[in-house]
Amino acid sequence: MHLPSQTRLRVRYAETDQMGVVYYANYFVWFEIGRVEFFRQLGWDYKQMEIADDCHLPVVEASCRYRAPARYDDEVIIETTVTALRASLIKFGYRLLRLSSDGNQLLAEAETVHVSVDKQMQKKRLPEKYQQAIRSTMS
Amino acid sequence: MHLPSQTRLRVRYAETDQMGVVYYANYFVWFEIGRVEFFRQLGWDYKQMEIADDCHLPVVEASCRYRAPARYDDEVIIETTVTALRASLIKFGYRLLRLSSDGNQLLAEAETVHVSVDKQMQKKRLPEKYQQAIRSTMS
Amino acid sequence: MHLPSQTRLRVRYAETDQMGVVYYANYFVWFEIGRVEFFRQLGWDYKQMEIADDCHLPVVEASCRYRAPARYDDEVIIETTVTALRASLIKFGYRLLRLSSDGNQLLAEAETVHVSVDKQMQKKRLPEKYQQAIRSTMS
Amino acid sequence: MHLPSQTRLRVRYAETDQMGVVYYANYFVWFEIGRVEFFRQLGWDYKQMEIADDCHLPVVEASCRYRAPARYDDEVIIETTVTALRASLIKFGYRLLRLSSDGNQLLAEAETVHVSVDKQMQKKRLPEKYQQAIRSTMS
């Protein structure tokens, strides 16, 4: 996997608010897309992690620093890395950039912290195969 | 129950878009609130219908006619009635009004059609207790 | 433009609800993406229509028939056509399909009706360049 | 104003995801409701602040710590206070609680930091009347 994991999306009309910019909560929806693509680029399907391994990763902490507003129809890039990993805890870092021919612009930086749980929301160790592969992305 | 079932809400900033009005898809979120309140005013909890009776009501058709835009911080009223009922089908009608001291203004009219299904999405008859009580609201 | 206009997207976790399927209001967000792509494939930028031509297309009617549920991580295709066009009114038709190697599955069919207005929400004729190009897609 | 400012809401079906709990980004929508109610309880209308004073408060930082999941139909309380105030910067603190007859349960704690800007997104001093009134809530 080339690091950081990158994924692109185009801003939807529904994601704007009456200030004419993207509503701040929607950035967290995008970061979730970044997480899913991080796993996909490692060769996994987050859907299968939930079904086959009964492994869910609810968020326990989330934070974002907004640098510049994203606007309707902007193309944005989400860069995702894992910045910390423990037995049943994983921390992602994100950078959100607006794609532009004269240099991409940083729109936001963020982190989310997740715990590994089963369907009953009981903490469980993140399976070894995920541990190893994720660790290989952290140099 | 006084008919139609009424429920009020205040427009959220998140529900607006860059036109400065409520994004059109969000009306359907409000109609769902109207449905839930319709059941609550009949003495039922939709959450319990899902858990205790394994009875879910996914939407098979939805339509809305938008008359005037709803805006941020407006207080709106959702009026909900059942307009048709069959063994495993239920049709709701909605009127959305902006609350105003000089007469409420009609913002939208809508319908949704639902089928009664179990957790596996198999069609099932809407339990008799619901059938009877709903029928009592339809004169 | 190859007709109908097609655009693909992948279902987001945020778009599901506790039934494990996509929440019904979110389909209307996707249809808006279909509309924007329809214009883009004709060579226009809906953003520029709003800014350069002061031409906005609020929805006056929307309806959807849900055939099968969309699920998290599904790849779906939105097919968009214009089915009616008058001076200041435009009607779109949509088909939503789940992409599958053994044949795509129809998930929903929908229509939206829009009027052409200026920033003050006053009805205005859809500019001639749009009229002509859209008409060329309707055989 | 009794402090902290409190506002209640009921969890919507649309706010859940397929884990059966409220999707994490939606908490930030609720905190915005808390902010609006904070201003309303001080006697102001955030809508009027935007229109009459050309004073907007975009978010520059947001963070949340999730303690326990909110579920469909839960009644939740948002407690909002201002925790820091400077010329053109305001910081809100939030506590989200599930209402329960045997003691409310803490669901989340959060902060958002805002700058005061005009319509062109240029930083401006928060008008004195707001400064004074907000300061009176901070002992």
XYZ file of C-alpha atoms in Angstrom:
556
model
C 0.000 0.000 0.000
C 1.283 3.466 -0.875
C 1.091 5.598 2.240
C -0.865 7.408 3.294
C -3.957 5.694 1.941
C -5.737 8.159 -0.335
C -9.308 8.401 -1.460
C -11.102 11.083 -3.444
C -14.644 12.357 -3.363
C -16.664 15.202 -4.747
C -18.636 17.453 -2.387
C -22.401 16.873 -2.569
C -25.017 19.621 -2.524
C -26.583 17.870 0.464
C -23.343 18.339 2.398
C -23.422 22.150 2.247
C -25.282 24.411 4.658
C -26.654 27.925 4.347
C -23.196 29.432 4.934
C -22.422 28.013 1.465
C -19.767 25.642 2.817
C -19.726 22.036 3.949
C -21.447 21.512 7.299
C -18.815 20.649 9.892
C -20.269 17.291 10.991
C -20.018 15.932 7.444
C -16.229 15.881 7.605
C -16.539 12.982 10.019
C -18.557 11.057 7.425
C -15.668 11.558 5.017
C -13.078 10.384 7.532
C -15.049 7.150 7.884
C -14.728 6.747 4.095
C -10.986 7.250 4.540
C -10.880 4.467 7.164
C -12.801 2.043 4.969
C -10.468 2.751 2.043
C -7.428 2.304 4.300
C -8.647 -1.222 5.050
C -9.582 -1.898 1.432
C -6.091 -0.883 0.291
C -4.672 -3.393 2.788
C -6.810 -6.018 1.074
C -9.697 -6.169 3.551
C -13.303 -5.439 3.418
C -14.569 -3.676 6.531
C -17.959 -5.270 5.879
C -16.361 -8.719 6.120
C -14.503 -7.737 9.291
C -17.908 -7.041 10.836
C -19.504 -10.243 9.543
C -16.701 -12.842 9.440
C -14.678 -11.737 12.465
C -17.466 -10.100 14.526
C -15.063 -7.209 14.806
C -16.478 -3.696 14.986
C -14.550 -0.490 15.519
C -16.784 2.122 17.178
C -15.295 5.551 17.680
C -14.392 6.558 21.243
C -12.762 9.882 20.410
C -12.911 12.132 17.372
C -11.414 15.542 16.738
C -10.940 17.823 13.767
C -9.191 21.135 13.103
C -10.805 23.016 10.244
C -8.306 25.063 8.184
C -10.337 26.226 5.179
C -13.910 25.567 4.088
C -14.797 22.869 1.563
C -17.391 23.965 -0.984
C -19.982 22.352 -3.202
C -18.499 20.350 -6.088
C -14.924 20.586 -4.771
C -12.887 17.470 -5.350
C -11.239 16.527 -2.072
C -8.634 13.960 -1.107
C -8.688 12.150 2.228
C -5.296 10.893 3.383
C -5.532 8.264 6.106
C -2.836 6.676 8.265
C -2.804 4.643 11.459
C -0.897 6.622 14.059
C -1.215 4.276 17.056
C -2.135 0.625 17.581
C -2.655 -1.375 20.732
C -4.346 -4.715 21.455
C -7.886 -3.422 21.117
C -7.326 0.214 20.221
C -6.537 1.879 16.938
C -5.936 5.540 16.190
C -6.285 7.041 12.736
C -4.915 10.343 11.476
C -6.440 12.199 8.531
C -5.567 15.085 6.259
C -8.246 16.521 3.993
C -7.051 18.388 0.899
C -8.814 20.266 -1.880
C -7.541 19.073 -5.245
C -6.275 21.933 -7.346
C -4.106 22.228 -10.457
C -1.932 24.847 -8.733
C -1.260 22.834 -5.583
C -3.616 21.080 -3.206
C -4.941 23.063 -0.264
C -5.146 21.679 3.260
C -8.752 21.872 4.471
C -8.650 19.902 7.711
C -6.633 17.599 9.945
C -8.256 15.067 12.214
C -7.908 12.015 14.450
C -10.269 9.271 15.509
C -9.679 6.650 18.186
C -11.496 3.312 17.987
C -11.836 0.260 20.185
C -12.289 -3.216 18.833
C -15.566 -4.773 20.058
C -17.900 -7.630 19.246
C -21.580 -7.361 18.314
C -22.478 -7.059 22.014
C -20.133 -4.066 22.286
C -17.684 -6.045 24.455
C -14.056 -5.118 23.970
C -12.039 -7.746 22.083
C -8.476 -7.955 20.782
C -8.143 -6.834 17.178
C -7.425 -10.120 15.296
C -3.724 -10.808 14.701
C -3.912 -10.601 10.898
C -5.149 -7.022 11.147
C -2.582 -6.185 13.836
C 0.294 -7.349 11.658
C -0.792 -5.738 8.442
C -1.601 -2.433 10.098
C 1.702 -2.448 11.935
C 3.486 -2.884 8.590
C 2.095 0.502 7.504
C 3.539 2.228 10.579
C 7.249 2.850 10.159
C -55.965 10.402 19.631
C -56.781 13.784 18.177
C -56.466 13.566 14.425
C -54.332 14.109 12.553
C -51.419 13.226 14.800
C -49.271 16.331 15.182
C -45.662 16.791 16.080
C -43.470 19.881 16.077
C -39.826 20.422 15.386
C -37.408 23.263 14.835
C -35.293 23.362 11.666
C -31.612 22.578 12.322
C -28.699 24.388 10.708
C -27.471 21.003 9.468
C -30.715 20.582 7.533
C -30.177 23.641 5.331
C -28.159 23.727 2.120
C -26.380 26.524 0.283
C -29.657 27.743 -1.240
C -30.451 28.843 2.327
C -33.412 26.466 2.610
C -33.929 22.954 3.915
C -32.416 20.301 1.641
C -35.236 18.356 0.008
C -34.231 14.893 1.247
C -34.496 16.013 4.866
C -38.280 16.319 4.633
C -38.414 12.536 4.492
C -36.513 12.372 7.787
C -39.236 14.578 9.272
C -42.046 12.412 7.905
C -40.478 9.445 9.674
C -40.689 11.471 12.891
C -44.370 12.030 12.076
C -44.913 8.260 11.696
C -43.198 7.479 14.982
C -45.301 10.102 16.772
C -48.466 8.730 15.138
C -47.708 5.363 16.737
C -46.704 6.934 20.046
C -50.002 8.834 20.201
C -51.822 5.514 19.692
C -49.941 4.228 22.730
C -47.193 2.284 20.968
C -43.519 2.509 20.777
C -42.158 1.839 17.304
C -38.955 0.601 18.932
C -40.974 -2.063 20.777
C -42.834 -3.013 17.586
C -39.438 -3.814 16.092
C -38.176 -5.717 19.132
C -41.268 -7.354 20.678
C -43.257 -8.097 17.526
C -40.376 -8.393 15.005
C -42.438 -6.030 12.927
C -40.616 -3.556 10.692
C -42.168 -1.139 8.253
C -39.718 -0.356 5.437
C -40.817 2.199 2.892
C -41.720 0.916 -0.568
C -42.911 4.221 -1.999
C -42.382 7.825 -0.970
C -43.444 11.057 -2.603
C -43.523 14.710 -1.654
C -44.845 17.920 -3.212
C -42.895 20.937 -2.018
C -45.049 24.088 -1.750
C -42.787 26.604 0.003
C -39.287 26.318 1.418
C -38.616 25.641 5.088
C -35.803 27.737 6.538
C -33.354 27.533 9.389
C -34.924 27.899 12.837
C -38.501 27.700 11.505
C -40.880 25.847 13.768
C -42.747 23.317 11.687
C -45.676 21.004 12.369
C -45.962 17.551 10.837
C -49.525 16.264 10.546
C -49.719 12.519 10.000
C -52.668 10.276 9.156
C -53.080 6.734 7.860
C -54.846 6.928 4.507
C -54.909 3.216 3.580
C -54.454 -0.066 5.441
C -54.302 -3.636 4.185
C -53.019 -6.882 5.691
C -49.361 -6.074 5.329
C -49.452 -2.608 3.811
C -49.901 0.796 5.363
C -50.040 4.186 3.696
C -49.366 7.429 5.543
C -50.297 10.944 4.472
C -48.444 14.029 5.737
C -48.872 17.761 5.736
C -45.959 19.953 6.767
C -46.783 23.439 8.029
C -44.724 26.401 9.160
C -45.993 27.646 12.484
C -46.844 31.324 12.360
C -48.849 33.688 14.553
C -50.757 34.966 11.506
C -51.767 31.556 10.192
C -49.742 28.446 9.511
C -48.314 28.075 6.016
C -48.396 24.807 4.090
C -44.845 23.804 3.153
C -45.300 20.298 1.785
C -47.663 17.360 1.321
C -46.442 13.810 1.144
C -47.249 10.093 1.211
C -45.275 7.013 2.148
C -46.289 3.396 1.600
C -44.870 0.703 3.861
C -44.960 -3.070 4.004
C -44.866 -5.037 7.206
C -41.857 -7.383 7.306
C -39.855 -9.421 9.807
C -36.127 -9.040 10.534
C -35.341 -11.167 7.446
C -37.321 -8.724 5.323
C -40.079 -11.302 4.688
C -43.545 -9.852 4.363
C -45.782 -10.534 7.370
C -49.276 -9.483 8.382
C -49.343 -6.367 10.532
C -50.357 -7.704 13.990
C -54.094 -7.449 14.724
C -53.726 -5.008 17.628
C -52.108 -2.501 15.307
C -54.631 -3.176 12.540
C -57.559 -2.428 14.869
C -56.159 0.672 16.467
C -55.026 2.169 13.190
C -58.395 1.414 11.609
C -60.061 3.328 14.450
C -58.252 6.476 13.302
C -59.600 6.122 9.760
C -63.177 7.261 9.546
C -23.514 11.987 -24.090
C -24.282 8.280 -23.822
C -27.765 7.916 -22.452
C -28.842 7.561 -19.803
C -26.212 9.492 -17.882
C -24.581 7.115 -15.413
C -22.727 7.690 -12.210
C -21.434 5.242 -9.618
C -21.029 5.473 -5.898
C -20.275 3.231 -2.971
C -22.689 3.073 -0.027
C -21.339 4.811 3.086
C -21.678 3.490 6.620
C -23.334 6.793 7.535
C -26.082 6.083 5.010
C -27.272 2.887 6.707
C -29.759 2.714 9.561
C -30.365 0.161 12.284
C -32.330 -2.082 9.886
C -28.909 -2.669 8.266
C -29.976 -1.059 4.975
C -29.723 2.410 3.490
C -32.099 4.894 5.104
C -34.810 5.806 2.597
C -34.211 9.572 2.570
C -30.611 9.082 1.434
C -31.732 7.839 -1.993
C -32.789 11.401 -2.729
C -29.243 12.597 -1.973
C -28.011 10.108 -4.567
C -30.529 11.267 -7.175
C -29.170 14.785 -6.767
C -25.714 13.375 -7.564
C -27.274 11.813 -10.676
C -28.664 15.226 -11.722
C -25.319 16.970 -11.242
C -23.561 14.288 -13.296
C -26.218 14.557 -16.001
C -25.323 18.246 -16.366
C -21.584 17.568 -16.145
C -21.832 14.997 -18.930
C -23.549 17.656 -21.068
C -20.527 19.863 -20.446
C -21.951 22.063 -17.679
C -21.138 22.680 -14.141
C -24.226 23.008 -11.956
C -22.174 25.256 -9.666
C -21.581 27.654 -12.571
C -25.266 27.553 -13.525
C -25.997 28.844 -10.037
C -23.277 31.505 -10.098
C -22.994 32.615 -13.747
C -26.626 32.287 -14.805
C -28.332 32.825 -11.414
C -30.249 29.691 -12.292
C -31.307 27.361 -9.497
C -33.418 24.257 -9.793
C -35.257 23.596 -6.534
C -37.329 20.433 -6.340
C -41.113 20.824 -6.400
C -41.976 17.131 -6.504
C -40.026 14.007 -5.675
C -41.057 10.368 -5.617
C -39.325 7.019 -5.316
C -40.368 3.379 -5.533
C -38.052 1.151 -3.522
C -37.571 -2.316 -5.067
C -34.757 -3.862 -3.030
C -32.618 -2.527 -0.203
C -29.165 -1.065 -0.788
C -26.595 -2.140 1.779
C -23.344 -0.850 3.210
C -20.427 -0.969 0.769
C -22.632 -1.857 -2.230
C -21.533 -0.252 -5.462
C -24.570 1.349 -7.041
C -25.212 2.994 -10.399
C -27.546 5.948 -10.818
C -29.014 6.291 -14.304
C -30.452 9.723 -14.975
C -32.527 11.033 -17.893
C -34.681 14.077 -18.510
C -38.221 12.898 -19.145
C -39.983 16.246 -19.599
C -38.906 19.814 -20.279
C -40.876 23.049 -20.398
C -39.892 26.727 -20.234
C -39.152 26.755 -16.537
C -39.770 23.145 -15.564
C -37.627 20.065 -15.849
C -38.424 16.480 -14.894
C -35.762 13.873 -14.233
C -36.174 10.102 -14.162
C -33.798 7.833 -12.260
C -33.014 4.150 -12.006
C -30.806 2.949 -9.182
C -28.998 -0.366 -9.721
C -26.705 -2.493 -7.589
C -23.599 -3.396 -9.551
C -23.067 -7.148 -9.656
C -20.958 -9.483 -11.770
C -23.993 -11.696 -12.424
C -26.287 -8.895 -13.595
C -27.158 -5.583 -12.027
C -30.179 -5.493 -9.721
C -32.787 -2.749 -9.817
C -32.999 -1.117 -6.381
C -35.239 1.878 -7.026
C -36.943 4.046 -9.621
C -37.657 7.697 -9.056
C -38.670 11.072 -10.477
C -38.023 14.631 -9.446
C -39.634 17.761 -10.869
C -37.788 21.082 -10.691
C -38.573 24.680 -11.492
C -36.000 27.150 -12.703
C -35.695 30.122 -10.324
C -33.337 32.976 -9.543
C -31.637 33.631 -6.204
C -34.829 35.311 -4.926
C -36.744 32.127 -5.720
C -38.645 33.823 -8.575
C -39.480 31.552 -11.483
C -37.372 32.222 -14.587
C -37.057 30.580 -17.982
C -34.313 27.965 -18.136
C -31.638 29.616 -20.357
C -31.830 28.620 -24.026
C -28.429 26.887 -24.110
C -29.613 24.457 -21.448
C -33.007 24.019 -23.147
C -31.386 23.023 -26.426
C -28.790 20.686 -25.047
C -31.240 18.937 -22.747
C -33.744 18.584 -25.576
C -31.060 16.867 -27.661
C -30.928 14.083 -25.043
C -34.677 13.460 -25.315
C -35.453 11.496 -28.447
C -30.214 31.738 32.405
C -29.903 28.596 34.451
C -26.551 27.051 33.720
C -25.601 25.025 31.891
C -28.062 25.682 29.091
C -30.072 22.513 28.535
C -31.985 21.228 25.578
C -33.656 17.883 24.945
C -34.181 15.839 21.854
C -35.311 12.385 20.856
C -33.060 10.183 18.729
C -34.322 9.805 15.145
C -34.282 6.574 13.163
C -32.291 8.403 10.490
C -29.557 9.056 13.057
C -28.803 5.375 13.695
C -26.475 3.201 11.633
C -26.287 -0.534 11.086
C -24.497 -1.050 14.422
C -27.901 -0.124 15.926
C -26.529 3.010 17.574
C -26.308 6.678 16.635
C -23.721 7.358 13.929
C -20.826 9.269 15.458
C -20.962 12.321 13.180
C -24.551 13.045 14.231
C -23.448 14.031 17.739
C -21.947 17.158 16.193
C -25.356 18.042 14.733
C -26.751 17.826 18.250
C -24.026 20.025 19.718
C -24.964 22.684 17.184
C -28.522 22.485 18.542
C -27.044 22.988 22.000
C -25.212 26.133 20.819
C -28.339 27.596 19.248
C -30.312 26.947 22.423
C -27.544 28.499 24.529
C -27.971 31.718 22.530
C -31.766 31.483 22.624
C -31.718 31.149 26.396
C -29.610 34.333 26.546
C -32.386 36.031 24.585
C -30.824 35.918 21.115
C -31.685 34.331 17.896
C -28.669 32.888 16.096
C -30.530 33.490 12.832
C -30.717 37.216 13.651
C -27.045 37.291 14.624
C -26.299 36.088 11.093
C -28.679 38.538 9.422
C -28.682 41.662 11.600
C -25.069 41.622 12.785
C -23.447 39.760 9.857
C -21.884 37.625 12.537
C -21.232 33.965 11.776
C -19.496 31.456 13.995
C -17.881 28.726 11.893
C -16.218 25.902 13.754
C -12.419 25.800 13.703
C -11.996 22.856 16.069
C -14.338 20.134 17.234
C -13.744 17.123 19.445
C -15.869 14.526 21.178
C -15.265 11.687 23.603
C -17.911 8.977 23.295
C -18.724 7.266 26.602
C -21.789 5.126 25.811
C -23.864 4.721 22.681
C -27.097 6.633 22.112
C -29.882 4.516 20.629
C -33.002 5.049 18.587
C -35.818 6.800 20.468
C -33.619 7.652 23.473
C -34.375 11.018 25.006
C -31.111 12.874 25.391
C -30.138 16.133 27.087
C -27.472 18.428 25.714
C -25.824 20.653 28.328
C -23.954 23.588 26.833
C -21.624 26.139 28.423
C -19.096 28.645 27.146
C -15.697 27.678 28.509
C -13.524 30.378 26.893
C -14.144 33.736 25.230
C -11.796 36.094 23.428
C -12.346 38.997 21.009
C -13.239 36.851 18.049
C -13.076 33.356 19.496
C -15.570 31.364 21.516
C -15.242 27.887 22.963
C -18.220 25.748 23.925
C -18.263 22.709 26.170
C -20.994 20.037 25.960
C -22.208 17.106 27.975
C -24.662 14.690 26.389
C -26.822 12.648 28.759
C -29.435 9.938 28.273
C -32.532 10.791 30.245
C -33.516 7.988 32.594
C -35.793 7.686 35.596
C -33.015 5.993 37.572
C -30.371 8.632 36.908
C -29.171 10.180 33.677
C -26.258 8.474 31.933
C -23.341 10.378 30.436
C -23.071 9.539 26.732
C -20.473 12.011 25.501
C -18.406 15.087 26.322
C -17.294 17.525 23.660
C -15.832 20.923 22.786
C -16.094 23.165 19.763
C -14.050 26.296 19.060
C -15.503 29.011 16.818
C -14.250 32.222 15.290
C -16.464 35.196 14.636
C -16.495 36.118 10.933
C -18.538 38.166 8.487
C -20.286 36.845 5.370
C -16.969 36.997 3.480
C -15.406 34.756 6.114
C -13.202 37.615 7.402
C -12.530 37.517 11.119
C -14.413 40.167 13.098
C -14.783 40.987 16.772
C -17.812 39.345 18.386
C -20.181 42.306 19.035
C -19.957 43.732 22.555
C -23.532 42.845 23.548
C -22.760 39.163 22.967
C -19.370 39.455 24.705
C -20.973 40.869 27.843
C -23.876 38.487 28.057
C -21.757 35.430 27.388
C -19.194 36.572 29.956
C -21.980 36.813 32.544
C -22.561 33.069 32.178
C -18.908 32.292 32.926
C -18.199 32.549 36.617
